[in-house]
PDB file of C-alpha atoms in Angstrom:
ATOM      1  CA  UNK A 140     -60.000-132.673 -52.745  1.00  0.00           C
ATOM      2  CA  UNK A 141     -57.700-135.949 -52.712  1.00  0.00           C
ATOM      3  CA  UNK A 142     -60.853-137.902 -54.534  1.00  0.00           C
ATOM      4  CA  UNK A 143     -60.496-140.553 -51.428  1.00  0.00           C
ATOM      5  CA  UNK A 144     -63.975-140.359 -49.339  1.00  0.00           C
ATOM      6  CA  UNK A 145     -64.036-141.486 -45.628  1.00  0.00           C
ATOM      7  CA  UNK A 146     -67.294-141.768 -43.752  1.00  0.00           C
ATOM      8  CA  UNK A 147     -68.109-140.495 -40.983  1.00  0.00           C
ATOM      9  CA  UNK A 148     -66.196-137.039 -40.535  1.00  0.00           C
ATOM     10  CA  UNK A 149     -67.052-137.368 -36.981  1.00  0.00           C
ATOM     11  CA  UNK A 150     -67.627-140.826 -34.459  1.00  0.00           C
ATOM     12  CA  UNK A 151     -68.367-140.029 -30.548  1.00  0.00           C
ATOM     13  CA  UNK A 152     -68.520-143.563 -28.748  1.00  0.00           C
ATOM     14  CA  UNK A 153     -68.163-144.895 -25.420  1.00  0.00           C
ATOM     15  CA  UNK A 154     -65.816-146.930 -24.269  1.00  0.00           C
ATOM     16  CA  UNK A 155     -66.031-150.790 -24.686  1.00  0.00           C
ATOM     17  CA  UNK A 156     -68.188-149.867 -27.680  1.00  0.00           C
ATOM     18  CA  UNK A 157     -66.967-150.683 -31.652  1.00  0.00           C
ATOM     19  CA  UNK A 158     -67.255-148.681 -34.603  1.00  0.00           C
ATOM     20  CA  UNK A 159     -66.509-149.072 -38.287  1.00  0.00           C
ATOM     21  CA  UNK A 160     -64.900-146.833 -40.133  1.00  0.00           C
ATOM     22  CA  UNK A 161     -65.212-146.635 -44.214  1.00  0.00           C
ATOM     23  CA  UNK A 162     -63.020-145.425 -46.845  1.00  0.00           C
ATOM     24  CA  UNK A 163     -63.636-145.669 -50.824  1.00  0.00           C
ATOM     25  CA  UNK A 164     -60.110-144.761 -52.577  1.00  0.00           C
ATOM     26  CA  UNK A 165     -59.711-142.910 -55.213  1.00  0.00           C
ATOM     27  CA  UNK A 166     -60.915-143.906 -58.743  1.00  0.00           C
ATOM     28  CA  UNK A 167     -58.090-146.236 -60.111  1.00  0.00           C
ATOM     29  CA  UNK A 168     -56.180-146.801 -56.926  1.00  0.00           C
ATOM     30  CA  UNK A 169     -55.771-150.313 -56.225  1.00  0.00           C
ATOM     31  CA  UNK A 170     -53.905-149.978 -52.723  1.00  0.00           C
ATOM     32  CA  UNK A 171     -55.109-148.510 -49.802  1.00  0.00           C
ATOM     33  CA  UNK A 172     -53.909-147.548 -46.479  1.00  0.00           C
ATOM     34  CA  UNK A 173     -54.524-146.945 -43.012  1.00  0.00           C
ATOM     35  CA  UNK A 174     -52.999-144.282 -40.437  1.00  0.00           C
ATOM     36  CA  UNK A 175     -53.327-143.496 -36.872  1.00  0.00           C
ATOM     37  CA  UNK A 176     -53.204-139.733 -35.527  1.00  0.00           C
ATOM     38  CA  UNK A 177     -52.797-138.492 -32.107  1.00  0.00           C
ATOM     39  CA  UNK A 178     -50.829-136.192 -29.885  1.00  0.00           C
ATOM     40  CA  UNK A 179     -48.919-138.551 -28.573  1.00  0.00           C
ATOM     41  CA  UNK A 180     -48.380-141.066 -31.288  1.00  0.00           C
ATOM     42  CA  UNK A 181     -47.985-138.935 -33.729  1.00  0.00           C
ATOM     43  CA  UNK A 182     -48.534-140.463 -37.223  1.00  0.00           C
ATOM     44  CA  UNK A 183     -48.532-143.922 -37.295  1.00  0.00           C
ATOM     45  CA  UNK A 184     -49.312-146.148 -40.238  1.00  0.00           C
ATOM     46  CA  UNK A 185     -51.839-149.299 -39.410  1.00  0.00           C
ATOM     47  CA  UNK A 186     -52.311-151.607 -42.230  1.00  0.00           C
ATOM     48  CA  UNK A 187     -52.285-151.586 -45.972  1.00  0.00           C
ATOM     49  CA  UNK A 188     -53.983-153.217 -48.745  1.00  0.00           C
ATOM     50  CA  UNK A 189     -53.523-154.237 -52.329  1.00  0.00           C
ATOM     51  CA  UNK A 190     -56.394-155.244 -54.359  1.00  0.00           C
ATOM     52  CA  UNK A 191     -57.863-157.258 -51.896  1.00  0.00           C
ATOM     53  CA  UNK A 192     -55.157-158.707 -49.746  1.00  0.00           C
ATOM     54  CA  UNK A 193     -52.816-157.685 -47.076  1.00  0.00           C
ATOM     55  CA  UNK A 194     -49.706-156.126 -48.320  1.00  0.00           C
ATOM     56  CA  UNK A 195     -48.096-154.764 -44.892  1.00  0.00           C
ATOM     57  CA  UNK A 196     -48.880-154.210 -41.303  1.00  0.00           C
ATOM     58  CA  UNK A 197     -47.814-151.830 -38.809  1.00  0.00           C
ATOM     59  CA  UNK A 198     -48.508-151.672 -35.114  1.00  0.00           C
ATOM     60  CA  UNK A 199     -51.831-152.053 -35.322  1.00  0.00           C
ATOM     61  CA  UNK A 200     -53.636-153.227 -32.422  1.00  0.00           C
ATOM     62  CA  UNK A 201     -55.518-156.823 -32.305  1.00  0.00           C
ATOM     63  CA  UNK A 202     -58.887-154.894 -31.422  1.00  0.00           C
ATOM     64  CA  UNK A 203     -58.835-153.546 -34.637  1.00  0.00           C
ATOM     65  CA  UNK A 204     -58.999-155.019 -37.741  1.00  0.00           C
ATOM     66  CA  UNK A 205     -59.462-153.892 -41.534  1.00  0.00           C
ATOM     67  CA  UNK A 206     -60.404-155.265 -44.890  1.00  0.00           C
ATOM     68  CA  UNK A 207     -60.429-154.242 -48.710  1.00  0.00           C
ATOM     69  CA  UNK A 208     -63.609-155.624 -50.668  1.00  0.00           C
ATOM     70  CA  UNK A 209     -64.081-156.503 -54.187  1.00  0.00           C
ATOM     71  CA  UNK A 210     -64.985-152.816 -55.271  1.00  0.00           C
ATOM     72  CA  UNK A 211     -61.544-151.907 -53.340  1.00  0.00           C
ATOM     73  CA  UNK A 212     -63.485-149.771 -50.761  1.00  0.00           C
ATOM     74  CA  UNK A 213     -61.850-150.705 -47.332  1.00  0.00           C
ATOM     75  CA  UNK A 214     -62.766-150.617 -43.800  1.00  0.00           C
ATOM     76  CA  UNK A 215     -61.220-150.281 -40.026  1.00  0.00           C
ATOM     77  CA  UNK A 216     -63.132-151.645 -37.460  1.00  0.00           C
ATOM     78  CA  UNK A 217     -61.920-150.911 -33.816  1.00  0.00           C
ATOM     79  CA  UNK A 218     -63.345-152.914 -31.037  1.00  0.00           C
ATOM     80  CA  UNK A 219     -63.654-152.481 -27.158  1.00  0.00           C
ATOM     81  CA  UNK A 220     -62.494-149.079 -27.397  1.00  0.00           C
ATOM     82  CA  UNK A 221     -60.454-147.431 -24.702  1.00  0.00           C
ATOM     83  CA  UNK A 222     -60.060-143.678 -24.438  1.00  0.00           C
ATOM     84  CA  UNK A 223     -56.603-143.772 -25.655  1.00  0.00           C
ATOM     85  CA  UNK A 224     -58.232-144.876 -29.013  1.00  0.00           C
ATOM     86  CA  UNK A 225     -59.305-141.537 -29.682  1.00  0.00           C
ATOM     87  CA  UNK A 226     -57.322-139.947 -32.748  1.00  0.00           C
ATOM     88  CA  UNK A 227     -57.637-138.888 -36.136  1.00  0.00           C
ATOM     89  CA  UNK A 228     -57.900-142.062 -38.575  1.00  0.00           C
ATOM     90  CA  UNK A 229     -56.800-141.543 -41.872  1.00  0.00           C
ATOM     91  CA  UNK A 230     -57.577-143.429 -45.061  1.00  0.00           C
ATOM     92  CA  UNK A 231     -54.923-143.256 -48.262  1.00  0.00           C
ATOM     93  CA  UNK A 232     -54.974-144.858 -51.480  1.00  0.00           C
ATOM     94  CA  UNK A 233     -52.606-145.018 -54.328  1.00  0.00           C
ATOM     95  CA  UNK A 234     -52.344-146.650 -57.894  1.00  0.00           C
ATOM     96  CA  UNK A 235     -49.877-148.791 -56.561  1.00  0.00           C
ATOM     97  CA  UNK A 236     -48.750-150.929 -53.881  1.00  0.00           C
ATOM     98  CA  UNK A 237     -45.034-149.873 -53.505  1.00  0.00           C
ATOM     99  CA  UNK A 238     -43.094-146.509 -52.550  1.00  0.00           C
ATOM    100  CA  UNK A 239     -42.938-145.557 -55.874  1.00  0.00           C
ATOM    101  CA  UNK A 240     -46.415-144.556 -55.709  1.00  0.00           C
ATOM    102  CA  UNK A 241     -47.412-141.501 -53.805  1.00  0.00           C
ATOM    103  CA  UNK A 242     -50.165-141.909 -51.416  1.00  0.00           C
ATOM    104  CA  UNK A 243     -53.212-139.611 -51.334  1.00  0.00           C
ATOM    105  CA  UNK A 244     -55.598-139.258 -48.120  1.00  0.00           C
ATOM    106  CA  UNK A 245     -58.455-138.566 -47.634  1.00  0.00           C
ATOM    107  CA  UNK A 246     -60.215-136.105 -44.786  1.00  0.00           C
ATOM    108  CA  UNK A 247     -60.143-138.392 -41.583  1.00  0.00           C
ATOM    109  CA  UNK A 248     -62.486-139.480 -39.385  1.00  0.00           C
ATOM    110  CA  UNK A 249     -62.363-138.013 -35.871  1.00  0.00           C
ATOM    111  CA  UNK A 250     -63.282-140.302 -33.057  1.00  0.00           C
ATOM    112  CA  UNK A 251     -63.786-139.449 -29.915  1.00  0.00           C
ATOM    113  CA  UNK A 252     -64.104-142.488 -26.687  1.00  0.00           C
ATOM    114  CA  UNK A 253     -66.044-141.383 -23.666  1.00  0.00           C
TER     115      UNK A 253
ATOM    116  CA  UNK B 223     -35.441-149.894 -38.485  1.00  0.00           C
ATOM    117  CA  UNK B 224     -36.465-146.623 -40.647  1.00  0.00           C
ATOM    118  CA  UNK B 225     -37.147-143.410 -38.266  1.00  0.00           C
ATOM    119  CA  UNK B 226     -37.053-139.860 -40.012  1.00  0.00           C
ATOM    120  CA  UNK B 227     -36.554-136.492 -37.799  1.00  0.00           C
ATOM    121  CA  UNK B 228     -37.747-133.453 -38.016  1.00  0.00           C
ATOM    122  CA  UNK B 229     -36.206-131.280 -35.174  1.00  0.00           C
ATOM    123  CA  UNK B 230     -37.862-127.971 -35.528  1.00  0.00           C
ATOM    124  CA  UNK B 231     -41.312-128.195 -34.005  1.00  0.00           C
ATOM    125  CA  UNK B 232     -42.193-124.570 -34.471  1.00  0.00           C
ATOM    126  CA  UNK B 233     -41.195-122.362 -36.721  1.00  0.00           C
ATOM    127  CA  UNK B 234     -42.418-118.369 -37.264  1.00  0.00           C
ATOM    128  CA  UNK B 235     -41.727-116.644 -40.277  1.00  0.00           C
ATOM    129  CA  UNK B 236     -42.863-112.917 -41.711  1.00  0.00           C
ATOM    130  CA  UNK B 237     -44.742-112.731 -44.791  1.00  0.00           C
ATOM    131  CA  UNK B 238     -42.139-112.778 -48.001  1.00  0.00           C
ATOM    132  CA  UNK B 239     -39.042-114.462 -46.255  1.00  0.00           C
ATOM    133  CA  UNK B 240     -37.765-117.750 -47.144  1.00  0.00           C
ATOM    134  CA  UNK B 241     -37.803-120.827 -44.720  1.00  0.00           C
ATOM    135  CA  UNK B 242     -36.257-123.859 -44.822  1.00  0.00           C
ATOM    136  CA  UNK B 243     -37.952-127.042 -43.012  1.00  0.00           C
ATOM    137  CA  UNK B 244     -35.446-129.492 -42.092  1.00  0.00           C
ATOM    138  CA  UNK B 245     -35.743-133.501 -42.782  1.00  0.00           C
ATOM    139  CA  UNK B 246     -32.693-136.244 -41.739  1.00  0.00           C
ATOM    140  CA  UNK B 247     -34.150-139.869 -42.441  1.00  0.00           C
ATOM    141  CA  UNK B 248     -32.564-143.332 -41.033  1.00  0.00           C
ATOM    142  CA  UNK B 249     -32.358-146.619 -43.168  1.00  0.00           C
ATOM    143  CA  UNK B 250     -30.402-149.670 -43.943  1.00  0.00           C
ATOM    144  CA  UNK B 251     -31.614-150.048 -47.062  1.00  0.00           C
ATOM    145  CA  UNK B 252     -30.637-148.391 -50.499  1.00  0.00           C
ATOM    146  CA  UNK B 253     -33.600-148.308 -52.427  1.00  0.00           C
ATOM    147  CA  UNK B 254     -36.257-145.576 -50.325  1.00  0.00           C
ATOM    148  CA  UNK B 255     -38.703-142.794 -51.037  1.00  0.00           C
ATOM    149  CA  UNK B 256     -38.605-140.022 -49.282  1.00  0.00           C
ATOM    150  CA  UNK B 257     -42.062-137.516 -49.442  1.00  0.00           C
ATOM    151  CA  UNK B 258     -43.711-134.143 -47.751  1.00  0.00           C
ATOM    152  CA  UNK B 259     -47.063-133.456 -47.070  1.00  0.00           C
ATOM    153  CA  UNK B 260     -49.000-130.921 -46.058  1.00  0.00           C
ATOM    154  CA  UNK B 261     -51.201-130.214 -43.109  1.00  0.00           C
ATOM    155  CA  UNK B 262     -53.315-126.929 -42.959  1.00  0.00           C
ATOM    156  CA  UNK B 263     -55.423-126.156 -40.184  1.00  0.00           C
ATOM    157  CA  UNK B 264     -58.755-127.650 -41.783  1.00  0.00           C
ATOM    158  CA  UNK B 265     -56.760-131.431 -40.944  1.00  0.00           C
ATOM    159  CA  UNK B 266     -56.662-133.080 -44.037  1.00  0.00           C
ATOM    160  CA  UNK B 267     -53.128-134.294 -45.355  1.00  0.00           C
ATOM    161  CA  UNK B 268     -51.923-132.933 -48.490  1.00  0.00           C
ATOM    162  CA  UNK B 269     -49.030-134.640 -50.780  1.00  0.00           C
ATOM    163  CA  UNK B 270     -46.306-132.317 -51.821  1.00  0.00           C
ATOM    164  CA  UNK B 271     -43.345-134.220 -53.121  1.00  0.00           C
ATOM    165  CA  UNK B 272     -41.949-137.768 -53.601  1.00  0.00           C
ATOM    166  CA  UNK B 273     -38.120-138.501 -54.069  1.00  0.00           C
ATOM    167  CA  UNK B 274     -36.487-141.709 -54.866  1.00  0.00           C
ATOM    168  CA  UNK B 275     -33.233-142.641 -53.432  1.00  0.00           C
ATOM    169  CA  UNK B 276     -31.646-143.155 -56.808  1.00  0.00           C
ATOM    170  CA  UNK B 277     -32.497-139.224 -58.044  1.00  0.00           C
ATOM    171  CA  UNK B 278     -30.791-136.797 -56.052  1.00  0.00           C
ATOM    172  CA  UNK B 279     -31.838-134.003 -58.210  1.00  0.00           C
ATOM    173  CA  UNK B 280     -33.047-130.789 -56.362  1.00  0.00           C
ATOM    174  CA  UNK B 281     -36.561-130.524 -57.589  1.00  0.00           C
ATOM    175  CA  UNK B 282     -38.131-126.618 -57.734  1.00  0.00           C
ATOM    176  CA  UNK B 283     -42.216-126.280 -58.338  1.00  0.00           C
ATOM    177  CA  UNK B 284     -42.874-122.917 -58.195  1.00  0.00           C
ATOM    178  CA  UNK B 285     -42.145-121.063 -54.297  1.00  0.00           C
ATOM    179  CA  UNK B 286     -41.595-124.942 -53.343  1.00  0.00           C
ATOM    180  CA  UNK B 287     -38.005-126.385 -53.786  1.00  0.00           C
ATOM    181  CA  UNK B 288     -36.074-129.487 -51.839  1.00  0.00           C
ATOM    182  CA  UNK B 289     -32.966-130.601 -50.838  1.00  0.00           C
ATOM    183  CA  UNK B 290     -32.334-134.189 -51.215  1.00  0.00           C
ATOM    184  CA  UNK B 291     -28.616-134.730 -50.004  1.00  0.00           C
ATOM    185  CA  UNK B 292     -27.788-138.919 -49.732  1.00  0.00           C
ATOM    186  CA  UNK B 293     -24.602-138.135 -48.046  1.00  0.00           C
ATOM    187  CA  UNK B 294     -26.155-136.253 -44.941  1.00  0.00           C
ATOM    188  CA  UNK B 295     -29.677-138.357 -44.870  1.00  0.00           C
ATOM    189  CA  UNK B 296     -31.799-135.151 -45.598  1.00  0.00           C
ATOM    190  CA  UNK B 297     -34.532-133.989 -47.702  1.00  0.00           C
ATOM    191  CA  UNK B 298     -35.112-130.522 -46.790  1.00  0.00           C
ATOM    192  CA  UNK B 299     -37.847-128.179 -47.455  1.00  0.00           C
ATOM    193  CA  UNK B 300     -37.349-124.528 -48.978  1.00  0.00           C
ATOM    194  CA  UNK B 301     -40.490-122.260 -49.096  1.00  0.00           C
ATOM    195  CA  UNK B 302     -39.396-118.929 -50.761  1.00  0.00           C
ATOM    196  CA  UNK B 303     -41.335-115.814 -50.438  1.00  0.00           C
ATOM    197  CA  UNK B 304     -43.760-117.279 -47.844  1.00  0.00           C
ATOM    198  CA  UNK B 305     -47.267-116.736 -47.592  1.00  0.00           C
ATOM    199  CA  UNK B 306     -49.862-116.657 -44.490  1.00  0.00           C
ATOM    200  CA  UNK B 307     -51.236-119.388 -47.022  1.00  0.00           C
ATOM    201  CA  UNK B 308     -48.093-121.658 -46.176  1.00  0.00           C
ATOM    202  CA  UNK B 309     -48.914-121.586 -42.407  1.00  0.00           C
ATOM    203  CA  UNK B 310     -49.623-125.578 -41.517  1.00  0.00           C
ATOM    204  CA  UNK B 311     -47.866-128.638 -40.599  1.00  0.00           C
ATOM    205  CA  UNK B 312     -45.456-130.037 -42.390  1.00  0.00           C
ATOM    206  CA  UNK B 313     -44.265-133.707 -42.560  1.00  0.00           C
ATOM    207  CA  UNK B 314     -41.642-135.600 -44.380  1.00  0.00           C
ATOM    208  CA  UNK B 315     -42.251-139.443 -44.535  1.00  0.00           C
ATOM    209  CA  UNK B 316     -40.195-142.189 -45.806  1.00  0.00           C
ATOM    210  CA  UNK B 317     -41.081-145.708 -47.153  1.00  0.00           C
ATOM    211  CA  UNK B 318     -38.889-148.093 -47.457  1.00  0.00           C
ATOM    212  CA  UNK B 319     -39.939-151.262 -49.392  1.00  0.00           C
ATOM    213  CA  UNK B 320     -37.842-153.729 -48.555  1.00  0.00           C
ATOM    214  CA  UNK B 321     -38.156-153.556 -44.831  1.00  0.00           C
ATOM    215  CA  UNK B 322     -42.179-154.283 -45.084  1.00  0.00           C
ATOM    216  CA  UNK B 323     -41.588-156.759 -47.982  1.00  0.00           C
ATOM    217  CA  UNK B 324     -42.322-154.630 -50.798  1.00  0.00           C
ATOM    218  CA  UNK B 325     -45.016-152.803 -48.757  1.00  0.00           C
ATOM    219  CA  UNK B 326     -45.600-148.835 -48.808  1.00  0.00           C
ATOM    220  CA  UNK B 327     -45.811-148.349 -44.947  1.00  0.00           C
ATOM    221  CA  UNK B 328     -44.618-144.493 -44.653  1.00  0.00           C
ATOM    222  CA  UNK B 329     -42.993-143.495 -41.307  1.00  0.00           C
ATOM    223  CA  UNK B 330     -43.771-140.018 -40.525  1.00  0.00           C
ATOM    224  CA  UNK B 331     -41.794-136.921 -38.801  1.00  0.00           C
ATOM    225  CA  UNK B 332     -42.893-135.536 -36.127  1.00  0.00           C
ATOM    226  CA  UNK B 333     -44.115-132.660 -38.351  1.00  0.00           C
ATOM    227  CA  UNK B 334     -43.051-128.722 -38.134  1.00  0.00           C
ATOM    228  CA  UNK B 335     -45.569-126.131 -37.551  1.00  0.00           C
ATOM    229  CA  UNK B 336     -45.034-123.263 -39.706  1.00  0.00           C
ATOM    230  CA  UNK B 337     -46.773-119.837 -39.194  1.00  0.00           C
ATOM    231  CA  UNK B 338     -46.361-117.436 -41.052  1.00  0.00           C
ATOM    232  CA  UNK B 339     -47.307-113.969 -39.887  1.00  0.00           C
ATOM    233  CA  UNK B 340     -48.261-110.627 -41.684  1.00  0.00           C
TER     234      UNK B 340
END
């Protein structure tokens, strides 16, 4: 157990629909992440946080978005979902904001588009 | 742009031999970190290792050991004495602050399954 919590383990939507997905880091952990998995894509890192702000951005599509609140719990909202949206999403945190700190994740959240 | 490659997709071992996953990275930059993790068939990703571009020390932690050679761009992987345990996906990731502006965006492998048989 990484001690990062995502919620839910499992989302089945329909298309066009959005969804929010939650992640509380671990205790202590000031920076979290968020990653993209699918067959095709492989791994692919979204967005990141640090203590509230933005810290760096990957390819992440404009129908989603994320945010870190004030007790550092973040989440990734994904709008008008398409069927290619469906993946693994991952949620990491770590003490840090930089690559000297390793990043721990947490279970995923399956989501499935109909 | 970063990109890190892990050519072996599959790879099948018996019980007790040794197995080396293999890891080259791409960067411009001289300052990196270099990691594995660990995915077993339940999903969830599990950190193994991080390496800094400055340490090139060959770090051992128990069956685990890696390979971190600067000159060839790899960070490989040695299991020794494998167990059915071991079988999962394995993925080597690489972060390189400078290019996301002292962000910790990992790039991920393509992972290598490992399966380790009886």
């Amino acid at each position: 157990d990484s001690g990062v919590t995502q919620t839910p383990k499992h989302l089945i939507t329909a298309t066009g629909q959005r969804v929010t997905l939650r992640c509380s880091p671990r205790s202590g952990d000031l920076s979290v992440y968020w990653y993209q998995q699918s067959l095709d894509q492989g791994l692919q890192f979204l967005i990141q946080y640090y203590n509230g702000e933005e810290r760096a951005k990957g390819n992440i599509l404009e129908r989603f978005s994320a945010q870190q609140f004030p007790d550092l719990h973040s989440e990734l909202n994904l709008s008008s979902l398409e069927l290619g949206d469906s993946a693994l999403y991952f949620c990491a945190s770590s003490v840090g904001g930089t690559g000297r700190n390793e990043q721990f994740f947490g279970p995923g959240t399956r989501l499935t588009v109909l | 742009a970063q990109k890190v490659t892990q050519a072996q997709t599959e790879i099948s071992v018996v019980e007790k031999e040794d197995v080396t996953l293999d890891c080259v990275y791409e960067t411009r930059d001289t300052t990196y970190y270099l990691f594995w993790y660990k995915q077993p068939p339940s999903g969830e990703l599990v950190f193994l290792i991080r390496r800094n571009s400055f340490d090139e020390q060959n770090e051992i932690s128990g069956r685990y050991s890696w390979n971190f050679q600067k000159s060839t761009s790899s960070f490989n992987f040695t299991i020794t004495a494998s167990q059915v345990v071991d079988s999962a996906v394995y993925f080597c990731a690489l972060s390189d602050p400078i290019l996301t502006g002292g962000g910790n965006k990992l790039t991920f492998g393509t992972g290598t399954q490992l399966k380790v048989e009886l």
